[in-house]
Amino acid sequence: MVAQTASGPNGGAAAGSNTPTTTTGPDAHLPPTNAKLNGLAHRLLQAGLKTNALADENLAPWHIKIDYQMRNDPSPKLVSGSVEEWHAGPYQWRRTYTSSDEGATGTEWSTSRTERFTSKRGMRPQGYHFLLLRVTRPVIEPLYQAANVKPDYEMKAVRTTTEGVTLNCASVVDGARYTDEPDFIFATTCFDTDLHLRLTVAGDTTVQFDDVQMFQGKAVARNVKVIQQGRLLAEMKVSALEALPAGSEAEVKPPVGAVPEPYVVESGMPKPESVYEVAASLGMAPTFPYRGAIPVPIVILKDGSVKVQRGQLAVFSTQLGDALENAINKWKYKPYHVDGQPVEVAQTVFYPIDGKPFVPSYDRPKPKAVLTAPEDFSSAYDPKRDPAKDLAAAQAQAAAGHKRILMEVGGDWCSWCKILDKFFLEHADVRSARDAEFVLLKVNFSGNNENVAFLSQYPAIPGYPWIFVLDGDGKLLKSVDTNTLESGNTGYSEKAIRDFLTAWKR
């Protein structure tokens, strides 16, 4: 989309106008046109926040019922159900979930930002969070990501027309400068000329808002669709929305016996920090048929100790489950604080199984040889590393081992970079074939270090991750778009990667 010359969303000059402007404050460093678009986008977003959705502390108590249909991958079957919320004030609500899936029913209560409770039977805490992201939040709090946009972040405003509706859209410019997870942290938000929210786009997920009606001075969409990678993921219809009488606090009070829920850390929040980890003793690992990462749900307690949620741990054998539980229960984290107070935190850790007992890469303590090994340039996209020095070290390794170099350019912000790493983690034989013929060199490209001088000697990169095949002397042999190695929209093709490695080995 391109900014066009027309009247702006608030009736002023258009985003594409060439009217001179003098700027001070956060956008003073920007060219005049960019500064104008930046200011316009920030004003548009703030005006939209005042107009839309039910997440406003000034609203009188209310009740809503949301009927939904949702895909629960990998099953193609649609799950139908409803979410009802009785809302008495900020962080004071009760939600009741009903569903055609027995595992998606139950009741949840919130009494403060950090205190939530659930009924003893029904969904696991992850189930509530899953419905929050796909169903509840798109209807009740569709602009939640706007809280991540700081006043000094550069934004742009554009005007477009979709299905005959004129939309004014605000988005953060190059979000990777501000976070490693821009696709999760920021959304492009589009409003119609009445400032009603009609569209949000974050990464590969689009949310459409239709049948917008006013309630207590707020615009609320009665029909909401969540679309991911062009595929309908969930559709919600608001079947009831009404004010509650005064004194509705009793409607949201958790009963005696309600079970406290751990706090859920979302994208954009500081991550729990481990301080001690030990490996599981996996005697069956060499003969174990599974290769890949086992998701292990845990709760980090207020003192930083860990408790594995064994009832939620899906494993192929009791022996494996016992080994993981016994090891991970010994792990320690720094106590996690919210508003200055320690809280219990729900977390999922991924434990790789690769045919031998596995020691986590960030194990405490770690052998010094691992920390100082020259092949550290193969393990992560590190903005602090010098790629020129790393290339020289990679050339030395390649010469000694009669190998070529795979230079992989990407960053921790890049979801497909993580998918590629996960592919090699889960396919030990393909990883072995790669390492037998190539030295892997990872070069960081991110908002805090684009390595412009180093990468300027290679062909332009239109997307990430991108691979350059080099000979042992560092000469470029092939520039590879990793799109050609993908398998649809879900991951990488084992055959395509094997063929690629075979074609370019020495």
XYZ file of C-alpha atoms in Angstrom:
506
model
C 0.000 0.000 0.000
C 1.168 3.533 -0.850
C 0.164 6.820 0.745
C -2.082 8.828 -1.585
C -2.880 12.515 -1.814
C -6.305 12.984 -0.280
C -7.866 14.245 2.919
C -6.398 12.564 6.006
C -8.310 10.261 8.354
C -9.052 13.121 10.743
C -10.024 15.545 8.001
C -6.613 17.232 7.783
C -3.951 17.110 5.114
C -3.394 13.754 3.498
C -0.589 11.343 4.288
C 0.923 11.932 0.843
C 0.731 15.741 0.980
C 3.938 17.706 0.283
C 3.061 20.512 2.717
C 6.271 21.607 4.538
C 6.380 20.786 8.224
C 8.657 21.603 11.153
C 9.157 18.785 13.638
C 10.418 18.568 17.183
C 10.481 15.707 19.651
C 10.679 12.001 18.769
C 10.347 12.458 14.996
C 12.712 15.428 14.641
C 15.367 13.144 13.141
C 13.087 12.061 10.290
C 12.805 13.614 6.818
C 9.805 15.995 6.637
C 7.510 13.578 4.761
C 8.362 10.685 7.090
C 7.896 12.919 10.132
C 4.433 13.889 8.935
C 3.423 10.275 8.311
C 4.835 9.322 11.701
C 2.828 11.952 13.553
C -0.318 11.135 11.579
C -0.011 7.418 12.336
C 0.462 7.982 16.075
C -2.582 10.271 16.194
C -4.641 7.775 14.186
C -3.750 4.935 16.545
C -4.550 6.956 19.658
C -7.883 8.088 18.211
C -8.706 4.484 17.313
C -7.921 3.332 20.850
C -10.421 5.825 22.248
C -13.167 4.689 19.877
C -12.920 0.907 19.742
C -13.400 -2.209 21.853
C -14.591 -3.021 25.342
C -11.247 -2.989 27.178
C -11.794 0.453 28.732
C -11.738 1.061 32.479
C -14.369 3.801 32.156
C -17.126 1.493 30.891
C -19.950 0.445 33.196
C -20.130 -3.327 33.925
C -21.174 -5.426 30.933
C -21.891 -8.971 29.755
C -21.056 -10.463 26.347
C -21.630 -13.818 24.681
C -19.413 -14.820 21.745
C -20.308 -17.833 19.610
C -17.392 -19.247 17.639
C -16.243 -21.848 15.157
C -12.532 -22.610 15.136
C -10.044 -24.945 13.505
C -7.980 -26.953 15.963
C -4.964 -28.090 13.930
C -3.950 -30.650 12.856
C -7.572 -31.854 12.751
C -9.627 -30.394 9.860
C -12.744 -30.630 12.037
C -14.295 -27.349 13.167
C -14.772 -26.890 16.903
C -17.819 -24.830 17.863
C -18.546 -23.226 21.197
C -19.116 -20.008 23.080
C -17.344 -17.679 25.477
C -19.332 -15.555 27.932
C -17.773 -12.785 29.981
C -19.209 -10.858 32.914
C -16.990 -7.767 33.281
C -17.079 -5.550 36.399
C -13.893 -3.510 35.857
C -10.190 -3.711 34.936
C -8.975 -7.298 35.527
C -12.274 -8.121 37.265
C -14.231 -10.628 35.221
C -15.578 -14.148 34.912
C -15.461 -16.166 31.668
C -17.398 -19.331 31.001
C -16.363 -21.572 28.110
C -18.573 -24.168 26.410
C -17.475 -26.232 23.432
C -18.136 -29.280 21.273
C -14.617 -30.285 22.378
C -14.827 -31.584 25.941
C -11.356 -30.249 26.690
C -12.407 -26.661 25.943
C -15.016 -26.158 28.667
C -14.689 -24.542 32.066
C -14.768 -21.266 33.966
C -12.056 -18.710 34.625
C -11.984 -15.745 37.013
C -9.702 -12.692 37.185
C -9.383 -10.538 40.307
C -6.246 -8.527 39.423
C -3.535 -8.294 36.775
C -1.654 -11.235 38.284
C -4.395 -13.277 39.980
C -6.569 -15.658 37.990
C -8.469 -18.766 38.985
C -10.066 -21.681 37.198
C -12.624 -24.345 37.956
C -11.118 -27.671 39.030
C -12.449 -29.446 35.960
C -12.311 -28.333 32.363
C -9.513 -26.845 30.333
C -5.857 -26.623 31.155
C -4.461 -23.082 31.552
C -2.959 -23.363 28.034
C -6.487 -23.953 26.729
C -7.726 -20.685 28.188
C -4.783 -18.836 26.667
C -5.384 -20.498 23.290
C -9.007 -19.281 23.236
C -7.897 -15.872 24.489
C -5.663 -15.384 21.444
C -8.029 -16.829 18.840
C -11.500 -15.923 20.122
C -11.821 -13.669 23.165
C -9.188 -11.034 22.527
C -10.028 -10.381 18.834
C -13.571 -9.429 19.926
C -13.064 -7.775 23.316
C -9.541 -6.332 23.073
C -8.554 -6.266 19.384
C -6.060 -3.403 19.815
C -4.051 -5.024 22.625
C -0.836 -4.843 20.564
C -1.089 -1.045 20.425
C 0.245 -0.952 23.996
C 3.604 -2.121 22.591
C 3.970 0.990 20.404
C 6.005 3.612 22.259
C 5.707 7.347 21.429
C 9.234 7.438 19.955
C 8.723 4.455 17.599
C 8.646 5.426 13.939
C 5.277 4.772 12.290
C 3.672 5.420 8.923
C 0.113 6.069 7.784
C -1.376 4.921 4.486
C -4.805 5.055 2.893
C -6.265 2.148 0.955
C -9.621 0.853 -0.253
C -10.829 -2.691 0.427
C -14.156 -3.971 -0.918
C -15.322 -0.395 -1.414
C -14.423 0.694 2.128
C -11.811 3.421 2.596
C -9.340 2.479 5.316
C -6.692 4.541 7.071
C -3.919 2.307 8.374
C -1.133 2.819 10.911
C 1.911 0.579 11.265
C 5.361 0.554 12.866
C 8.235 1.068 10.413
C 10.859 -1.710 10.577
C 9.671 -3.180 13.862
C 12.794 -5.355 14.071
C 14.632 -2.252 15.295
C 12.625 -2.382 18.511
C 12.078 -6.085 19.188
C 13.166 -9.537 18.070
C 9.509 -10.540 17.584
C 7.940 -7.776 15.456
C 5.380 -10.132 13.879
C 3.936 -10.852 17.325
C 4.475 -7.477 18.998
C 3.153 -5.036 16.387
C 0.108 -5.039 14.125
C -0.941 -2.880 11.211
C -4.299 -1.420 12.277
C -6.828 -0.118 9.758
C -9.833 2.079 10.571
C -12.711 3.267 8.416
C -13.594 6.950 8.123
C -15.669 6.711 11.336
C -12.560 5.438 13.173
C -14.132 1.996 13.536
C -11.529 -0.778 13.526
C -11.949 -2.933 10.401
C -8.670 -4.810 9.930
C -5.488 -5.808 11.762
C -2.498 -7.612 10.239
C 0.308 -9.124 12.332
C 2.775 -11.448 10.625
C 0.784 -14.070 8.721
C -2.449 -13.419 10.654
C -5.244 -11.086 9.540
C -8.307 -10.209 11.634
C -11.387 -8.779 9.890
C -14.066 -6.811 11.777
C -17.603 -6.451 10.377
C -21.098 -5.442 11.515
C -19.695 -2.751 13.802
C -22.194 -1.377 16.340
C -21.857 1.094 19.189
C -22.074 0.077 22.852
C -21.479 2.574 25.676
C -19.770 4.838 23.145
C -17.429 2.114 21.891
C -17.371 0.495 18.449
C -17.724 -3.287 18.780
C -17.608 -5.658 15.795
C -20.366 -8.278 15.975
C -18.709 -10.486 13.349
C -14.952 -11.188 13.542
C -12.815 -13.510 11.403
C -9.246 -14.642 12.099
C -7.363 -15.681 8.941
C -3.895 -17.221 8.992
C -1.872 -17.722 5.809
C -5.061 -17.199 3.783
C -6.972 -19.875 5.702
C -9.954 -19.193 7.970
C -8.839 -20.050 11.493
C -11.763 -18.809 13.569
C -15.030 -16.931 13.142
C -16.867 -15.236 15.996
C -20.358 -13.747 16.232
C -21.525 -11.652 19.187
C -24.958 -12.993 20.138
C -25.415 -10.882 23.284
C -23.962 -7.618 24.585
C -25.644 -5.817 27.459
C -24.974 -3.610 30.451
C -24.953 -5.168 33.911
C -26.705 -3.587 36.881
C -24.737 -1.856 39.611
C -23.240 -4.162 42.213
C -22.237 -6.809 39.673
C -18.966 -7.531 41.471
C -20.551 -10.676 42.916
C -20.928 -11.998 39.352
C -17.146 -12.186 38.955
C -16.023 -13.347 42.410
C -14.308 -16.778 42.308
C -15.930 -19.403 44.536
C -14.226 -21.241 47.361
C -12.192 -24.047 45.826
C -11.304 -22.238 42.598
C -7.765 -23.151 41.535
C -5.137 -20.369 41.090
C -3.617 -20.155 37.595
C 0.037 -19.367 36.901
C 0.841 -16.132 35.094
C 1.292 -16.422 31.312
C 4.228 -14.531 29.768
C 3.249 -13.203 26.344
C 5.304 -11.956 23.398
C 6.938 -8.638 24.194
C 7.275 -9.366 27.904
C 10.661 -10.211 29.452
C 11.296 -13.949 29.233
C 11.964 -16.058 32.351
C 15.720 -16.419 32.796
C 17.202 -19.784 33.715
C 20.136 -19.939 36.129
C 20.648 -23.703 36.440
C 19.783 -26.671 34.247
C 20.777 -30.328 34.197
C 20.384 -32.913 31.466
C 17.971 -35.806 31.665
C 19.461 -39.274 31.930
C 18.089 -40.907 28.782
C 19.358 -44.461 28.777
C 17.015 -45.353 25.934
C 18.072 -42.419 23.720
C 20.260 -44.316 21.176
C 17.397 -46.699 20.349
C 14.517 -44.318 20.950
C 12.524 -43.893 17.693
C 11.637 -40.221 18.218
C 13.919 -37.418 17.006
C 13.012 -33.831 17.689
C 12.064 -31.480 20.504
C 9.740 -32.610 23.303
C 7.586 -29.733 24.645
C 7.611 -29.890 28.439
C 5.040 -27.678 30.232
C 6.355 -26.346 33.531
C 5.418 -23.872 36.237
C 8.171 -21.618 37.564
C 7.340 -21.083 41.236
C 7.772 -17.779 43.060
C 11.195 -18.804 44.395
C 12.426 -19.803 40.911
C 12.123 -23.555 41.419
C 10.407 -25.635 38.722
C 7.531 -28.086 38.706
C 6.863 -30.154 35.576
C 3.159 -30.399 34.707
C 3.301 -34.158 34.233
C -0.401 -34.460 33.471
C 0.104 -32.191 30.447
C 3.327 -33.838 29.231
C 2.670 -35.791 26.025
C 5.436 -38.404 25.636
C 5.762 -41.794 23.985
C 6.909 -43.729 27.049
C 6.687 -43.584 30.827
C 10.465 -43.984 30.982
C 11.022 -40.842 28.917
C 8.470 -38.880 30.949
C 10.130 -39.931 34.206
C 13.581 -38.922 32.925
C 12.418 -35.489 31.774
C 10.426 -34.828 34.947
C 13.264 -35.874 37.260
C 15.771 -33.625 35.481
C 13.700 -30.527 34.763
C 12.270 -30.437 38.300
C 15.865 -29.665 39.381
C 16.135 -26.599 37.143
C 16.151 -23.092 38.610
C 15.067 -19.716 37.244
C 15.338 -16.186 38.494
C 12.061 -15.358 40.297
C 9.720 -13.652 37.817
C 8.244 -10.330 38.934
C 5.141 -8.456 37.764
C 4.497 -5.013 39.248
C 7.341 -5.681 41.686
C 5.852 -8.903 43.076
C 7.023 -12.493 42.405
C 4.476 -14.623 40.534
C 4.195 -18.216 39.402
C 4.728 -18.462 35.644
C 3.496 -21.026 33.108
C 6.205 -21.886 30.599
C 6.979 -24.540 27.986
C 10.571 -25.684 27.516
C 11.666 -27.752 24.509
C 13.949 -30.707 25.210
C 15.657 -32.097 22.071
C 16.065 -35.853 21.609
C 18.878 -36.637 19.158
C 20.022 -40.171 19.925
C 22.182 -39.376 22.944
C 21.751 -37.846 26.396
C 21.297 -34.153 25.753
C 22.915 -31.345 27.730
C 21.098 -28.021 27.140
C 23.179 -25.491 25.224
C 22.743 -23.010 28.077
C 23.475 -25.529 30.836
C 24.858 -24.104 34.089
C 27.718 -24.793 34.568
C 28.943 -25.247 30.983
C 32.376 -26.538 29.900
C 34.597 -23.607 28.921
C 35.556 -25.357 25.699
C 31.959 -25.053 24.530
C 31.877 -21.357 25.345
C 35.100 -20.552 23.498
C 34.949 -23.023 20.603
C 35.474 -21.308 17.211
C 32.352 -22.970 15.831
C 30.265 -20.660 18.048
C 29.626 -18.782 14.805
C 27.459 -21.761 13.792
C 25.175 -21.792 16.827
C 23.257 -18.495 16.782
C 22.634 -15.165 15.055
C 24.694 -12.919 17.326
C 24.643 -9.157 16.600
C 27.821 -8.755 18.678
C 29.966 -11.040 16.507
C 32.294 -9.844 13.737
C 31.261 -11.752 10.575
C 34.552 -10.970 8.810
C 36.539 -12.660 11.579
C 34.024 -15.516 11.688
C 34.367 -16.022 7.927
C 38.147 -16.238 8.282
C 37.721 -18.877 10.998
C 35.185 -20.746 8.859
C 37.605 -20.726 5.917
C 40.308 -22.250 8.119
C 37.919 -25.002 9.227
C 36.764 -25.607 5.660
C 40.339 -25.914 4.414
C 41.268 -28.330 7.198
C 38.213 -30.497 6.600
C 38.084 -30.176 2.791
C 34.612 -28.625 3.044
C 32.607 -25.734 1.654
C 30.904 -22.987 3.660
C 27.164 -22.441 4.108
C 26.709 -18.812 5.118
C 23.201 -18.417 6.530
C 21.954 -14.830 6.980
C 19.066 -14.154 9.362
C 18.180 -13.169 12.908
C 16.327 -14.185 16.045
C 13.397 -11.998 14.906
C 12.926 -14.204 11.809
C 10.299 -16.949 12.246
C 11.458 -18.928 9.185
C 15.051 -18.830 10.495
C 13.780 -20.557 13.625
C 11.844 -23.070 11.524
C 15.027 -23.896 9.587
C 16.966 -24.376 12.841
C 14.171 -26.613 14.108
C 14.279 -28.661 10.887
C 17.961 -29.511 11.361
C 17.381 -30.178 15.060
C 14.647 -32.700 14.257
C 16.459 -34.327 11.300
C 19.739 -35.519 12.795
C 20.720 -37.461 9.657
C 20.269 -34.393 7.425
C 22.219 -32.314 9.935
C 25.023 -34.882 9.879
C 25.071 -34.806 6.071
C 25.324 -31.004 6.156
C 28.105 -30.946 8.744
C 30.088 -33.631 6.910
C 30.394 -31.450 3.805
C 29.974 -27.861 4.984
C 31.013 -25.443 7.709
C 27.922 -23.533 8.870
C 28.418 -19.786 9.375
C 25.525 -17.708 10.730
C 25.578 -13.974 9.997
C 23.229 -11.714 11.922
C 20.868 -9.256 10.243
C 18.620 -7.393 12.682
C 17.522 -3.940 13.705
C 20.435 -3.497 16.101
C 23.084 -4.766 13.642
C 22.477 -5.157 9.911
C 26.160 -5.932 9.162
C 25.855 -3.648 6.134
C 29.573 -3.404 5.339
C 30.082 -7.167 5.396
C 26.933 -8.121 3.468
C 27.432 -5.424 0.813
C 30.024 -7.655 -0.894
C 27.323 -10.228 -1.677
C 24.160 -10.099 -3.837
C 21.169 -8.243 -2.396
C 18.992 -10.273 -0.025
C 15.200 -9.920 -0.490
C 14.163 -12.243 2.357
C 15.385 -14.276 5.296
C 16.871 -16.719 5.969
C 19.144 -16.484 2.922
C 22.027 -18.852 2.150
C 25.284 -18.157 0.341
C 27.370 -21.181 -0.667
C 31.094 -20.358 -0.534
C 34.142 -22.417 -1.411
C 36.910 -22.998 1.119
C 38.550 -19.707 0.136
C 35.357 -17.722 0.697
C 34.493 -17.315 -3.000
C 30.757 -17.096 -3.719
C 29.435 -20.144 -5.569
C 25.658 -19.811 -5.181
C 23.071 -17.403 -3.758
C 20.111 -19.427 -2.461
C 16.557 -18.257 -1.756
C 15.358 -20.595 1.014
C 11.814 -20.296 -0.357
C 12.956 -22.954 -2.835
C 13.616 -25.306 0.082
C 10.197 -24.893 1.691
C 7.306 -27.327 1.749
C 4.195 -25.186 1.379
C 3.572 -22.785 4.262
C 4.369 -25.210 7.057
C 8.114 -25.814 6.983
C 11.038 -27.083 4.954
C 11.148 -30.021 2.545
C 13.538 -32.794 3.560
C 13.962 -33.832 -0.085
C 14.676 -30.274 -1.249
C 17.303 -29.741 1.442
C 18.962 -33.111 0.792
C 19.080 -32.358 -2.941
C 20.531 -28.910 -2.260
C 23.280 -30.289 0.009
C 24.140 -33.001 -2.516
C 24.287 -30.542 -5.413
C 26.693 -28.143 -3.688
C 29.015 -30.391 -1.719
C 32.638 -30.650 -2.912
